[in-house]
PDB file of C-alpha atoms and ligand atoms in Angstrom:
ATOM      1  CA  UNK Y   1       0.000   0.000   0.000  1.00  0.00           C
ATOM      2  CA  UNK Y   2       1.294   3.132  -1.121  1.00  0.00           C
ATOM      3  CA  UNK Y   3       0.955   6.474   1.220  1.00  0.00           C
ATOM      4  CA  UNK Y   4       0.956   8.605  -2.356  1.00  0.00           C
ATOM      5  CA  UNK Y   5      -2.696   9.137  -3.738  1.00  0.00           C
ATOM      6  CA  UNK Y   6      -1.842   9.022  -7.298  1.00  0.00           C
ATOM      7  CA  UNK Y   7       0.269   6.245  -6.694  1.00  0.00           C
ATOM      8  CA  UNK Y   8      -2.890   4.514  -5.315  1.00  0.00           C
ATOM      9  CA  UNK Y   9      -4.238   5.340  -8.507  1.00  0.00           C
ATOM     10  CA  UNK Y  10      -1.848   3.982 -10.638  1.00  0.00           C
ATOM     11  CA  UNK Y  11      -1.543   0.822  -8.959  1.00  0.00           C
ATOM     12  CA  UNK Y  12      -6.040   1.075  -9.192  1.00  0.00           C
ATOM     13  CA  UNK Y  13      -6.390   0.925  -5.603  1.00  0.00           C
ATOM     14  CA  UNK Y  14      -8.694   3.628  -5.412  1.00  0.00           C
ATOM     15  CA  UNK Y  15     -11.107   4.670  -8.589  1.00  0.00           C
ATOM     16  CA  UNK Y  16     -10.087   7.225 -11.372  1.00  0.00           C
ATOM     17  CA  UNK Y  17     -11.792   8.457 -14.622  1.00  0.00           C
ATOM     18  CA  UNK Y  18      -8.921   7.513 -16.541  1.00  0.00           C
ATOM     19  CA  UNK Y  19      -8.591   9.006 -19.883  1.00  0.00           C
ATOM     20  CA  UNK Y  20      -5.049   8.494 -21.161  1.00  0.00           C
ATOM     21  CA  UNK Y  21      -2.454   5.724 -20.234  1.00  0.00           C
ATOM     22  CA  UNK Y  22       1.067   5.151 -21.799  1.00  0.00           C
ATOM     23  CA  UNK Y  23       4.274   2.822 -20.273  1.00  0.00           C
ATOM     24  CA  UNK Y  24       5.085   6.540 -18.280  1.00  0.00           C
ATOM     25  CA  UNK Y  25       2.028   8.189 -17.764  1.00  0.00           C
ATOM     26  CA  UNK Y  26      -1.133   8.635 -16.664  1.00  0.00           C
ATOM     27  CA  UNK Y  27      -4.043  11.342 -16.987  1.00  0.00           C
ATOM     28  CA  UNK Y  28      -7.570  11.007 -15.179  1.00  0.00           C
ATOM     29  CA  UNK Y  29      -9.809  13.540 -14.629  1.00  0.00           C
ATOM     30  CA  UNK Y  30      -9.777  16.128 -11.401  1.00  0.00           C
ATOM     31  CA  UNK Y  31     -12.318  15.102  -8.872  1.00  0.00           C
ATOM     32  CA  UNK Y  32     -13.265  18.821  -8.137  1.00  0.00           C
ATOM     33  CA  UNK Y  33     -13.021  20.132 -11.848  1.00  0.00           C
ATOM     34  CA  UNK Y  34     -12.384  23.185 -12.292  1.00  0.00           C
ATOM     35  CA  UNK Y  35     -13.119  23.672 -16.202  1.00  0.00           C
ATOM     36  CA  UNK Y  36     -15.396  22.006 -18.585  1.00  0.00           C
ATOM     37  CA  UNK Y  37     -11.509  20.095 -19.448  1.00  0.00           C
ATOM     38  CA  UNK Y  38      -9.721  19.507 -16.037  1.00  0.00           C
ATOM     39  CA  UNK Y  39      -7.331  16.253 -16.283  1.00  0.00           C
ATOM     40  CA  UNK Y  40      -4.345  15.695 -14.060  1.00  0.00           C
ATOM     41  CA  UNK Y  41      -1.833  14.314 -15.902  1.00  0.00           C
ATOM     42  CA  UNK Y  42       1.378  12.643 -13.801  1.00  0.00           C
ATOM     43  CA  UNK Y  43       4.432  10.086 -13.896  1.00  0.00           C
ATOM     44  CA  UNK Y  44       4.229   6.837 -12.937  1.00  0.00           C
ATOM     45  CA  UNK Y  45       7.368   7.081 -10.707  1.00  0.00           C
ATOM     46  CA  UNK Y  46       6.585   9.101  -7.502  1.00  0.00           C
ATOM     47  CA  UNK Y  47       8.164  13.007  -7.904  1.00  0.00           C
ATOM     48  CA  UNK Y  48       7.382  14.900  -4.935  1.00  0.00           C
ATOM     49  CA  UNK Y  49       7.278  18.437  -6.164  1.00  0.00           C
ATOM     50  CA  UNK Y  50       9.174  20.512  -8.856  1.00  0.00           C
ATOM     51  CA  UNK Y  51      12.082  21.031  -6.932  1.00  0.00           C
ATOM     52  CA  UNK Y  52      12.355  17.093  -6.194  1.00  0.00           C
ATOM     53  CA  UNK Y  53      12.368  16.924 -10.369  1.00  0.00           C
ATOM     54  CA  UNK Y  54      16.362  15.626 -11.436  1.00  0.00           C
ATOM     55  CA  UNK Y  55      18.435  15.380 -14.917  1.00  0.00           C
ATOM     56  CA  UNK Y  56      17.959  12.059 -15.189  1.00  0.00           C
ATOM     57  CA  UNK Y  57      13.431  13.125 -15.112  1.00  0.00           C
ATOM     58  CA  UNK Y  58      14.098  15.282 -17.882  1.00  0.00           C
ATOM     59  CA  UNK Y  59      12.659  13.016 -20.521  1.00  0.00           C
ATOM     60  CA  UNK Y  60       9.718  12.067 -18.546  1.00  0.00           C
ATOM     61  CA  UNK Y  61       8.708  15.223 -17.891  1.00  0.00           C
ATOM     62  CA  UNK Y  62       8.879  15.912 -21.709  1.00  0.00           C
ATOM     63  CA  UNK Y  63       5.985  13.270 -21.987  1.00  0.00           C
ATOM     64  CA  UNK Y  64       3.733  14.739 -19.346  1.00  0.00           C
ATOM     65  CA  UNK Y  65       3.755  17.342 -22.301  1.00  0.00           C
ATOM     66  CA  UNK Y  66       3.577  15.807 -25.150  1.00  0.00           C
ATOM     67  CA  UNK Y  67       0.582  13.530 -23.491  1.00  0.00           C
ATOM     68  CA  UNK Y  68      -0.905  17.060 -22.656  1.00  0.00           C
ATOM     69  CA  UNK Y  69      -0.905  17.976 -26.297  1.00  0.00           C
ATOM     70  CA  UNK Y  70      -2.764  14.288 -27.173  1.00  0.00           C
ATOM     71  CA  UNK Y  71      -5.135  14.726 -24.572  1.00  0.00           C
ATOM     72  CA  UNK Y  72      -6.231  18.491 -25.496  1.00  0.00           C
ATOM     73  CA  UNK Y  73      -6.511  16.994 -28.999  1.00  0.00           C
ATOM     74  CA  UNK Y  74      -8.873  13.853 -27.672  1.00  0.00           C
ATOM     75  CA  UNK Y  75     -11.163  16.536 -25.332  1.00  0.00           C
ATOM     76  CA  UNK Y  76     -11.547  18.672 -28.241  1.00  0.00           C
ATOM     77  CA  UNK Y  77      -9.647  22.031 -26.728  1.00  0.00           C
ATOM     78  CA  UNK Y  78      -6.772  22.019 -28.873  1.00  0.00           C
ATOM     79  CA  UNK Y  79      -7.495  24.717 -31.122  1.00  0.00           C
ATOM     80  CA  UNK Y  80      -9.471  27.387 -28.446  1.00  0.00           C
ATOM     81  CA  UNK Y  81      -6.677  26.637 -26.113  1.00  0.00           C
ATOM     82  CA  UNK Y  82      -6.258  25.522 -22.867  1.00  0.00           C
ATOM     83  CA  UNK Y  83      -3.798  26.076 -19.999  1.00  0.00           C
ATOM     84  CA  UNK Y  84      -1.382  23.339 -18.194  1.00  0.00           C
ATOM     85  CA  UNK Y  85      -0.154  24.336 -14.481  1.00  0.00           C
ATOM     86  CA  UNK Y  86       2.039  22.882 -11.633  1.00  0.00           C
ATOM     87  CA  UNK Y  87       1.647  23.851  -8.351  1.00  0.00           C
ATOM     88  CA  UNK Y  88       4.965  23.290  -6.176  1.00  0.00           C
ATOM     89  CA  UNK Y  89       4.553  23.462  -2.534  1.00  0.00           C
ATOM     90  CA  UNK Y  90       1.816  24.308  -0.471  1.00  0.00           C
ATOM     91  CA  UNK Y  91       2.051  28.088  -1.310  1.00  0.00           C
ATOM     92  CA  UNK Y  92       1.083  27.895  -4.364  1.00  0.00           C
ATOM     93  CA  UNK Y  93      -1.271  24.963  -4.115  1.00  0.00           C
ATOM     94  CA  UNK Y  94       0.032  22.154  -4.358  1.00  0.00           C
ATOM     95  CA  UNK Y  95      -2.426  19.762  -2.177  1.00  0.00           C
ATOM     96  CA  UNK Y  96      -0.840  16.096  -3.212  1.00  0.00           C
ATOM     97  CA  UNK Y  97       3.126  15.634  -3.801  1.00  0.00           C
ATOM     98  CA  UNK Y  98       3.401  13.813  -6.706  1.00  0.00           C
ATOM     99  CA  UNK Y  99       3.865  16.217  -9.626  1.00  0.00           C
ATOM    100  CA  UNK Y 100       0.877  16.543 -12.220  1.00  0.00           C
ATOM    101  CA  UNK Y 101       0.067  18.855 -14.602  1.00  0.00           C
ATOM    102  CA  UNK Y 102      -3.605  20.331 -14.450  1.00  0.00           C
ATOM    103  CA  UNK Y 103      -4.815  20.692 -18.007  1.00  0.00           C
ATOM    104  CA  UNK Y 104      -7.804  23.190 -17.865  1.00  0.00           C
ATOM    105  CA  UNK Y 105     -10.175  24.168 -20.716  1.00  0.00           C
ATOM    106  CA  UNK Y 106     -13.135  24.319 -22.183  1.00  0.00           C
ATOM    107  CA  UNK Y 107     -13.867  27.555 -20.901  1.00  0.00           C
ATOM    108  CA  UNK Y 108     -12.165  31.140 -21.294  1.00  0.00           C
ATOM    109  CA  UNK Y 109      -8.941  31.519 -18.893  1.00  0.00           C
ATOM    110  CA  UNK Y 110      -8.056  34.690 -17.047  1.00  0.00           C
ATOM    111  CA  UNK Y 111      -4.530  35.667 -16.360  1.00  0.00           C
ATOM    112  CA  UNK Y 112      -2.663  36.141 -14.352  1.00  0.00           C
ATOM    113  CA  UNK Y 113      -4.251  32.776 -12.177  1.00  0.00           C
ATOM    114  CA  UNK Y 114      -5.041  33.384  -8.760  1.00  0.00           C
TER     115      UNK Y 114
HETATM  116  P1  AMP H 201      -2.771  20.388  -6.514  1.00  0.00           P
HETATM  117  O1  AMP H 201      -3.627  21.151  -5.541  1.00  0.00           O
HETATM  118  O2  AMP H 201      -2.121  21.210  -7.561  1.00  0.00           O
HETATM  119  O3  AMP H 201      -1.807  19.488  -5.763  1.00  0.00           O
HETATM  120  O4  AMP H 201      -3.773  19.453  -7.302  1.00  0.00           O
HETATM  121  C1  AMP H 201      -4.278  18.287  -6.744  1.00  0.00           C
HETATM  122  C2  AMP H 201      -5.545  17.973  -7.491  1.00  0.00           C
HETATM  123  O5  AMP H 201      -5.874  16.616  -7.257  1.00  0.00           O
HETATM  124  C3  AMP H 201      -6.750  18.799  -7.051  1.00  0.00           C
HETATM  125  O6  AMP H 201      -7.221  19.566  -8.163  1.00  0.00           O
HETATM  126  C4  AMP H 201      -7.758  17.771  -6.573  1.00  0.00           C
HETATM  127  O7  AMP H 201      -9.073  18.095  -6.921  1.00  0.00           O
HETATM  128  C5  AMP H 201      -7.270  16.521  -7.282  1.00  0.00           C
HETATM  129  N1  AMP H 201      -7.616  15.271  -6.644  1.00  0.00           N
HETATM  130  C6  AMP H 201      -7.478  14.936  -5.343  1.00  0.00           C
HETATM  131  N2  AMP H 201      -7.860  13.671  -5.148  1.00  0.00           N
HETATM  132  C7  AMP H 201      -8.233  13.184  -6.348  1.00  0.00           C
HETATM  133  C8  AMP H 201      -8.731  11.922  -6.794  1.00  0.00           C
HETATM  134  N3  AMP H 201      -8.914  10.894  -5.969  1.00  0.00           N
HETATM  135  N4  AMP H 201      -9.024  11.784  -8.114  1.00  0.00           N
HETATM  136  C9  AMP H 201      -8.847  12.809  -8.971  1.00  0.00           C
HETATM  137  N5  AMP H 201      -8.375  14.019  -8.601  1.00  0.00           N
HETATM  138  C10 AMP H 201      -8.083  14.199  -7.314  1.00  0.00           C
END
C-alpha cells in the first residue's frame, strides 16, 4: 500500500476516470473540476514536487507534455486553447506531492491565475 494518492491510482487501488495511459504516464480527470476540461496528468514514478524533479526526469517530464498535447486533442480544446499548471509546494497549491500537470479548458482563462 502506497501512502501517495496518485500512486494509489496507478496501482487502481482507489477509482479514477482515466482518460489516457502510456508505459510513463497517466491522466484522469480532477475530482473537483475546475473547467469544462480539467485532467491531471502525472508520472508513474513518484516526484514529490518541482524542486524534487532531477536530470535524469528530464525526458519524462517531456511526456507529461507531449501527453498534454494528445489529450487536449482527444477533449476537443486544442485549437481554443487551454492552460497546463504545476503547483509546487503548499504556497502555491500544491495539495498532493506527486507532480501533475492540471490541463484546464473548455472555458475562457483569465490571467494572471489566482
Ligand atoms: P494540486 O492542488 O495542484 O496538488 O492538485 C491536486 C488535485 O488533485 C486537485 O485539483 C484535486 O481536486 C485533485 N484530486 C485529489 N484527489 C483526487 C482523486 N482521488 N481523483 C482525482 N483528482 C483528485
Amino acid at each position: 500500500m502506497s501512502e501517495d494518492l496518485f500512486l494509489k491510482i496507478i496501482d487502481r487501488q482507489i477509482p479514477a476516470d482515466i482518460v489516457f495511459e502510456t508505459e510513463d504516464v497517466l491522466a484522469f480527470r480532477d475530482i473537483n473540476p475546475q473547467a469544462p476540461v480539467h485532467v491531471l496528468i502525472i508520472p508513474k514514478v513518484h516526484i514529490r514536487t518541482i524542486n524534487d524533479i532531477e536530470q535524469e526526469h528530464e525526458a519524462l517530464v517531456g511526456k507529461l507534455f507531449t501527453a498534454a498535447r494528445e489529450i487536449a486533442a482527444q477533449e476537443g480544446v486544442a485549437e481554443d486553447g487551454y492552460r497546463v499548471v504545476m503547483n509546487c509546494n503548499e504556497g502555491a497549491g500544491q495539495s498532493v506531492f506527486h507532480i501533475h500537470l492540471h490541463l484546464l479548458g473548455g472555458r475562457g482563462l483569465t490571467w494572471p491565475p489566482g
